[in-house]
mmCIF file of N, CA and C in Angstrom:
data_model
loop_
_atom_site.group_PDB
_atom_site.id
_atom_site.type_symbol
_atom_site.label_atom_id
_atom_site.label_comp_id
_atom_site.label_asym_id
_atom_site.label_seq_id
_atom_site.Cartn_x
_atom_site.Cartn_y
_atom_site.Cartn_z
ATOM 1 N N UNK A 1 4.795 -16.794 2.935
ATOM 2 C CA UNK A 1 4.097 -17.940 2.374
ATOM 3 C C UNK A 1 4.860 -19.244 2.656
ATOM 4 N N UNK A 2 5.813 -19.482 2.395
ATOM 5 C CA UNK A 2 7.064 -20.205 2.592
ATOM 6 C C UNK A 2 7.079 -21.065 4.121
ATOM 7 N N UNK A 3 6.810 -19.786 4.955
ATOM 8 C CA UNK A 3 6.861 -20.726 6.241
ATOM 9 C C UNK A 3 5.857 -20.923 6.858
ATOM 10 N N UNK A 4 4.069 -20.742 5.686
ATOM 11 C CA UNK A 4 3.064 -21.247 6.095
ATOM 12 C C UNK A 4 3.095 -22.593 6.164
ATOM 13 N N UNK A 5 3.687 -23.080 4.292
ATOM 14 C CA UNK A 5 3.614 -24.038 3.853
ATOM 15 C C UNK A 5 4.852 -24.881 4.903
ATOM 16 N N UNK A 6 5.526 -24.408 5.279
ATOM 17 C CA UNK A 6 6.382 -25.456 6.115
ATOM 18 C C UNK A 6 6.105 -25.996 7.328
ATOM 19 N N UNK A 7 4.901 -24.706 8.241
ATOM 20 C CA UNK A 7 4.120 -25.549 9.250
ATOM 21 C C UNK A 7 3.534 -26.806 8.752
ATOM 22 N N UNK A 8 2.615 -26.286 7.904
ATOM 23 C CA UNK A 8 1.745 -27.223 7.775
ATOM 24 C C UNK A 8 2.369 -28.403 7.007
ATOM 25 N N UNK A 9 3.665 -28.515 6.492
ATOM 26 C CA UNK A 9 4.067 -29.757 6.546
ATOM 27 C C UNK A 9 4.724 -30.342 7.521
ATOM 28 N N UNK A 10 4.901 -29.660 8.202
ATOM 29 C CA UNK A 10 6.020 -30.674 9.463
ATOM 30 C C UNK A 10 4.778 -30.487 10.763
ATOM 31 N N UNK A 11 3.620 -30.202 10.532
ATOM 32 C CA UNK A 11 2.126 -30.752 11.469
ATOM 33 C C UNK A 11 2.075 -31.979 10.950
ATOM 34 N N UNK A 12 1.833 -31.863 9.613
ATOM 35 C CA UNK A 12 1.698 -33.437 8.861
ATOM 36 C C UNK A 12 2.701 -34.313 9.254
ATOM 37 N N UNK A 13 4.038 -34.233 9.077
ATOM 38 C CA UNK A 13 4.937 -35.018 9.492
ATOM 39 C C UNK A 13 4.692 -35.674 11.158
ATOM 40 N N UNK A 14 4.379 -34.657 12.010
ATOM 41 C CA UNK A 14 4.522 -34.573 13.379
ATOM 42 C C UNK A 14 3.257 -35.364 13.703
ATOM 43 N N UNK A 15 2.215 -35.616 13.345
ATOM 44 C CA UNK A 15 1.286 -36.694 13.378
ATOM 45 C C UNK A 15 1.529 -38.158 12.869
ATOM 46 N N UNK A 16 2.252 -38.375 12.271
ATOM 47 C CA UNK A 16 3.323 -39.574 12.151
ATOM 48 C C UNK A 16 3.823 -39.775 13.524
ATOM 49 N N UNK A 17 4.217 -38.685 14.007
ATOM 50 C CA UNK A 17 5.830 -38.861 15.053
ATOM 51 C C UNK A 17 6.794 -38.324 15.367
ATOM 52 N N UNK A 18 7.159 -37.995 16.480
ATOM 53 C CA UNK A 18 7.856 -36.757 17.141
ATOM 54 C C UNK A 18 9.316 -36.268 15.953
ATOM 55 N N UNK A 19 9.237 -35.793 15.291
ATOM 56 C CA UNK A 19 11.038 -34.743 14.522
ATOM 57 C C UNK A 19 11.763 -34.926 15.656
ATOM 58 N N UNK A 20 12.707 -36.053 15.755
ATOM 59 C CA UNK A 20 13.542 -35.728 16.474
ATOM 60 C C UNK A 20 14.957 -35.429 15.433
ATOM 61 N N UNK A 21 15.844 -33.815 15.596
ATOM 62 C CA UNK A 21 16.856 -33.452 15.446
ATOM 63 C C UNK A 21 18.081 -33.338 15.923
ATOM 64 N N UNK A 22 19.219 -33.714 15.184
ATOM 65 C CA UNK A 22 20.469 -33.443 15.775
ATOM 66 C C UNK A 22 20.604 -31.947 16.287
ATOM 67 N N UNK A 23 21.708 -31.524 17.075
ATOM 68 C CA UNK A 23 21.838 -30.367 17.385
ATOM 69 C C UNK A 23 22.236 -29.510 16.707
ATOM 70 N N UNK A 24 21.849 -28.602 16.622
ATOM 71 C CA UNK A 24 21.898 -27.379 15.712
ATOM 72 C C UNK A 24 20.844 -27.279 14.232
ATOM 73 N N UNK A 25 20.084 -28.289 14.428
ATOM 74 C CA UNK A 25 19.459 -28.613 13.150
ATOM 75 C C UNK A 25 17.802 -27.898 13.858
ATOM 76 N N UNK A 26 17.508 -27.208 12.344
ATOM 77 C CA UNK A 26 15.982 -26.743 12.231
ATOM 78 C C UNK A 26 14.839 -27.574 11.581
ATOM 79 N N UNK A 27 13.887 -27.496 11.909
ATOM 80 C CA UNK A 27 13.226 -28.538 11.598
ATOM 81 C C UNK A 27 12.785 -28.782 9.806
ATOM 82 N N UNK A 28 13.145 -27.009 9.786
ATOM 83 C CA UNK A 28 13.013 -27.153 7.755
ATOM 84 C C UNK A 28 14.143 -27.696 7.107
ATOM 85 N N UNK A 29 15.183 -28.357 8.118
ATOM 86 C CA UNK A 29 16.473 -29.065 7.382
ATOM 87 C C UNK A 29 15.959 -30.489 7.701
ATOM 88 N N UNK A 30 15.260 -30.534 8.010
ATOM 89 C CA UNK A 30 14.522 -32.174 8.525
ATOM 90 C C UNK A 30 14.490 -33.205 6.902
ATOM 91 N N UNK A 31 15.610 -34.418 6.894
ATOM 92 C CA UNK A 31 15.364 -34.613 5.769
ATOM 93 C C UNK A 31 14.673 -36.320 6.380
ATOM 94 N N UNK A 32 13.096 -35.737 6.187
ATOM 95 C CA UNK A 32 12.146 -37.084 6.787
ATOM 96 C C UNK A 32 12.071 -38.443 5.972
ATOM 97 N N UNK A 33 12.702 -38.466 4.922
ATOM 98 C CA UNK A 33 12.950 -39.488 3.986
ATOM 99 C C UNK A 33 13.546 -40.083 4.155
ATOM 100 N N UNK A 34 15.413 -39.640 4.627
ATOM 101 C CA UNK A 34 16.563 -40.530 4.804
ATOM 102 C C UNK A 34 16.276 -40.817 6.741
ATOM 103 N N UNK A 35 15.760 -39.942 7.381
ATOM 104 C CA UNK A 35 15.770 -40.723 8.605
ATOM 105 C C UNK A 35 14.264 -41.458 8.711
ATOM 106 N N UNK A 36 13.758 -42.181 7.830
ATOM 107 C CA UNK A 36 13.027 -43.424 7.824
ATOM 108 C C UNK A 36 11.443 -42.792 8.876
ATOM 109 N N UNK A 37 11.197 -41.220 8.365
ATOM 110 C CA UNK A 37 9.933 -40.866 9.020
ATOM 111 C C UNK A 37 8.391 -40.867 8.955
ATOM 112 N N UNK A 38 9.084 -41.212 7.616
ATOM 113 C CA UNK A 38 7.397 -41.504 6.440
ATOM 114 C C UNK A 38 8.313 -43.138 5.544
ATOM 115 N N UNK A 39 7.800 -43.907 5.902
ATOM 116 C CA UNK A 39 7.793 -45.242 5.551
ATOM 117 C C UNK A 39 6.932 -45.037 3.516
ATOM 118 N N UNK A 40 7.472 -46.486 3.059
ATOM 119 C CA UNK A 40 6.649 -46.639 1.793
ATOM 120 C C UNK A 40 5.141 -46.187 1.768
ATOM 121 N N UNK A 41 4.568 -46.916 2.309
ATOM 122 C CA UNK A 41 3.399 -46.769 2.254
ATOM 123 C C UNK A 41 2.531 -45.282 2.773
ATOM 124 N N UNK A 42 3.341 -44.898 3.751
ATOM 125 C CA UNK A 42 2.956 -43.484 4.427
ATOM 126 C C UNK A 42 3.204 -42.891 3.793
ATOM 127 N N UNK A 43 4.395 -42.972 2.551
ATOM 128 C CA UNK A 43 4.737 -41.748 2.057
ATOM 129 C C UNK A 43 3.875 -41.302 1.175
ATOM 130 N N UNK A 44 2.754 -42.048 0.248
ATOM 131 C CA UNK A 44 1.931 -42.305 -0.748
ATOM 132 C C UNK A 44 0.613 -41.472 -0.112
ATOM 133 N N UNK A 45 0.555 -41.739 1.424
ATOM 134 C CA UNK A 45 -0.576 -41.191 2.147
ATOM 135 C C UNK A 45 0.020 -39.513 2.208
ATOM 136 N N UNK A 46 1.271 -39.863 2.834
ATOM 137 C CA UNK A 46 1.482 -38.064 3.058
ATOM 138 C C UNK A 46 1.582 -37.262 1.541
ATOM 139 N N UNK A 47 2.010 -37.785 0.526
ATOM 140 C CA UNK A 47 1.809 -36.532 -0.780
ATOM 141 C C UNK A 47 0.430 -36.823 -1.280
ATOM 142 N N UNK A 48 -0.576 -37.668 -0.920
ATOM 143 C CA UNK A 48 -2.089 -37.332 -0.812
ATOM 144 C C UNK A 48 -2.381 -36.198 -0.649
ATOM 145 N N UNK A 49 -1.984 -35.961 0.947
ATOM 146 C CA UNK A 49 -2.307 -34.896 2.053
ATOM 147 C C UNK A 49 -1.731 -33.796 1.966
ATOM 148 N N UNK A 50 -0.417 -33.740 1.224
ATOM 149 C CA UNK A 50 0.076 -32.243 0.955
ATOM 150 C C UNK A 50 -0.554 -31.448 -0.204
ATOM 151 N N UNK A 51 -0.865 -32.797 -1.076
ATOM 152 C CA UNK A 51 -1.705 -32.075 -3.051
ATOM 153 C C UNK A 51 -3.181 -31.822 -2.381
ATOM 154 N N UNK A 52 -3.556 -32.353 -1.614
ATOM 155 C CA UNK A 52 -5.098 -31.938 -1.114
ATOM 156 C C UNK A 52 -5.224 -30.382 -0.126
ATOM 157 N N UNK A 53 -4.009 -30.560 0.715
ATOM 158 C CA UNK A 53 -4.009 -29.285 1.211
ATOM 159 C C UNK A 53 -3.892 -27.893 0.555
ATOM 160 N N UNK A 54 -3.255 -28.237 -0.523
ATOM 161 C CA UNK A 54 -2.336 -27.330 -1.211
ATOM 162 C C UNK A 54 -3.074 -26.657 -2.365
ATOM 163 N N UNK A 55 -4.059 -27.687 -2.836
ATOM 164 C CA UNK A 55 -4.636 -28.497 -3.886
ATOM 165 C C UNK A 55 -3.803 -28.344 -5.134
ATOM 166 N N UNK A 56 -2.599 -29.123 -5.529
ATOM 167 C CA UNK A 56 -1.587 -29.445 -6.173
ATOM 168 C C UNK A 56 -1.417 -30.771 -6.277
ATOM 169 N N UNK A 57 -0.399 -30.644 -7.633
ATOM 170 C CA UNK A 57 -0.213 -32.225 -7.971
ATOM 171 C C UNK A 57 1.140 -32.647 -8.052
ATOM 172 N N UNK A 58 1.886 -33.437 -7.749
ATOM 173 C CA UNK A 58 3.375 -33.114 -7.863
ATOM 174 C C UNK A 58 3.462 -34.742 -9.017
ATOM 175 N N UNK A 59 4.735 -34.307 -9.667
ATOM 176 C CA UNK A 59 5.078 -35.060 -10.592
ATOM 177 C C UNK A 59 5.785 -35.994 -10.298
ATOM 178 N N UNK A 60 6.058 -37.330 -11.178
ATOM 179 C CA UNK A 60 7.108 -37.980 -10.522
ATOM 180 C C UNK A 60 8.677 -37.389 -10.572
ATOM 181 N N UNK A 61 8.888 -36.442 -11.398
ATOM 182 C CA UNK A 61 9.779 -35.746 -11.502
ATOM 183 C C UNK A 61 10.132 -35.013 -10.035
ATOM 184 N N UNK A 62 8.708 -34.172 -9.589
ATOM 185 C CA UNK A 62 9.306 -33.891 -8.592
ATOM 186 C C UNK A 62 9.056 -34.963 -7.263
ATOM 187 N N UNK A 63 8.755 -36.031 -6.915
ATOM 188 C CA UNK A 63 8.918 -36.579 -6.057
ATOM 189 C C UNK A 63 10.199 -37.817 -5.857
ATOM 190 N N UNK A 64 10.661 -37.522 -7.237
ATOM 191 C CA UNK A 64 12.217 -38.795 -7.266
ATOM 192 C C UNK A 64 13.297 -37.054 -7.200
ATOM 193 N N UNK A 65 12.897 -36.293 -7.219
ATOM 194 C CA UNK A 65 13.982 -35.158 -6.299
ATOM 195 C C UNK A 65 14.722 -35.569 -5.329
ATOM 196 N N UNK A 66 16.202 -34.790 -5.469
ATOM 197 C CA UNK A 66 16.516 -34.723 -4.025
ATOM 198 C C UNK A 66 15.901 -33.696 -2.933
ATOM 199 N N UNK A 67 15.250 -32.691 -3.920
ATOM 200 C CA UNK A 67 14.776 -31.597 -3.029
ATOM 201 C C UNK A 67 13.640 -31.807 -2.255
ATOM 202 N N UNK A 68 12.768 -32.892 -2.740
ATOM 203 C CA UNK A 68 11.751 -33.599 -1.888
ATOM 204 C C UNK A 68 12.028 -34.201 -0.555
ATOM 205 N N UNK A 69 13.525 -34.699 -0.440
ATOM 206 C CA UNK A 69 13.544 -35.450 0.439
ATOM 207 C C UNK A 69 13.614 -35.009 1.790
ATOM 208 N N UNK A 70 13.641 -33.443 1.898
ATOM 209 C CA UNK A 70 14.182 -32.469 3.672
ATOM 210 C C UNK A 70 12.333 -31.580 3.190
ATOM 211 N N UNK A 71 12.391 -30.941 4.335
ATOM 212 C CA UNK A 71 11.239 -30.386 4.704
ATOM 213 C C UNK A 71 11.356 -29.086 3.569
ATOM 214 N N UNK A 72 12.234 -28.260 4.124
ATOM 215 C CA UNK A 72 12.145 -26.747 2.898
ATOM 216 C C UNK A 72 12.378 -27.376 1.740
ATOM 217 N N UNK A 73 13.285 -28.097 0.872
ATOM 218 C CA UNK A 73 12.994 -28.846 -0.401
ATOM 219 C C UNK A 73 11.575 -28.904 -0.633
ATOM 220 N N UNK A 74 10.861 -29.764 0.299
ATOM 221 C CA UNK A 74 9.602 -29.883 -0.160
ATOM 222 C C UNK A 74 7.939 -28.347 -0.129
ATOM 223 N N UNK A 75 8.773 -27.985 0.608
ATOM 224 C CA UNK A 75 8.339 -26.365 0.657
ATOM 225 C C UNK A 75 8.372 -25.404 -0.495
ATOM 226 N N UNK A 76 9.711 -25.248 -1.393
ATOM 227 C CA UNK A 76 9.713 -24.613 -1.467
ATOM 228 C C UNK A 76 9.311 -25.325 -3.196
ATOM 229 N N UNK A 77 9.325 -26.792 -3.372
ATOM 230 C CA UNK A 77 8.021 -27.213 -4.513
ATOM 231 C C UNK A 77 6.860 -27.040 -4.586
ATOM 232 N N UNK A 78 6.117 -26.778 -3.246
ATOM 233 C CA UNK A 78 5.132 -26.823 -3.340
ATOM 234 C C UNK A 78 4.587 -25.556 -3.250
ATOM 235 N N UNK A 79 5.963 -24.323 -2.787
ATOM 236 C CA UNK A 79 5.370 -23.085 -3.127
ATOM 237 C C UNK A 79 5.087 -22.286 -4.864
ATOM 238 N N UNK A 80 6.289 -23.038 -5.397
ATOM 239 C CA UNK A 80 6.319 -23.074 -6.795
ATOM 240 C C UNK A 80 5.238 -23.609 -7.685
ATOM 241 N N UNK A 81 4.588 -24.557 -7.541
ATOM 242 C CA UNK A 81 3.527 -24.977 -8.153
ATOM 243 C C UNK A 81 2.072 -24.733 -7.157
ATOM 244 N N UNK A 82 2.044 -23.653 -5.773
ATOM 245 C CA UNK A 82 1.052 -23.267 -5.800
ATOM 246 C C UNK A 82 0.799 -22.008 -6.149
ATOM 247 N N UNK A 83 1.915 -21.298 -6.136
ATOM 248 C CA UNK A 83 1.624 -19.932 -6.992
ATOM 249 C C UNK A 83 2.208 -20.114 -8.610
ATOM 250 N N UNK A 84 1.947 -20.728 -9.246
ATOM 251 C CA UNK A 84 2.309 -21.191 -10.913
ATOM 252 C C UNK A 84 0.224 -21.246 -10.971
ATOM 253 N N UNK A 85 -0.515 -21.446 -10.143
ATOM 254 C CA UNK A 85 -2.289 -21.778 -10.326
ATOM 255 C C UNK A 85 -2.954 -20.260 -10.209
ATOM 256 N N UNK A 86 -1.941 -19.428 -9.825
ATOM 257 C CA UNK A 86 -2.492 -18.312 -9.333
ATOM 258 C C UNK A 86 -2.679 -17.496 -10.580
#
């Protein structure tokens, strides 16, 4: 489940704009926040697009996370509150 939800966020990301990684780095260590990949305003669009996909709601709790800010962080919130509906 885990690394459904991580395609389909780093598709989302990747329609923004190419992941480019340092070496040795995987793309679920991708922390798209601190390297400036989703801007203010995009970022508001992209957790639109993840609670619609997902159909989930994330809190401000979890979006002032640090775990929000890399790709599996945000994976593995959104696996938590999509099987918490189940």
């Amino acid at each position: 489940m885990i690394n459904d939800i991580c395609g389909a966020i780093i598709d989302l990301l990747e329609k923004r704009g190419p992941i480019i990684l340092e070496s040795g780095l995987e793309k679920k260590d991708y922390c798209y926040l601190d390297e400036g990949h989703v801007d203010s305003i995009g970022l508001i669009q992209f957790i639109l697009e993840v609670e619609e996909i997902f159909d989930i709601s994330f809190t401000s709790q979890d979006t002032n996370s640090d775990q929000f800010r890399n790709v599996l962080g945000l994976c593995q919130i959104v696996e938590k509150k999509f099987n918490s509906k189940i």
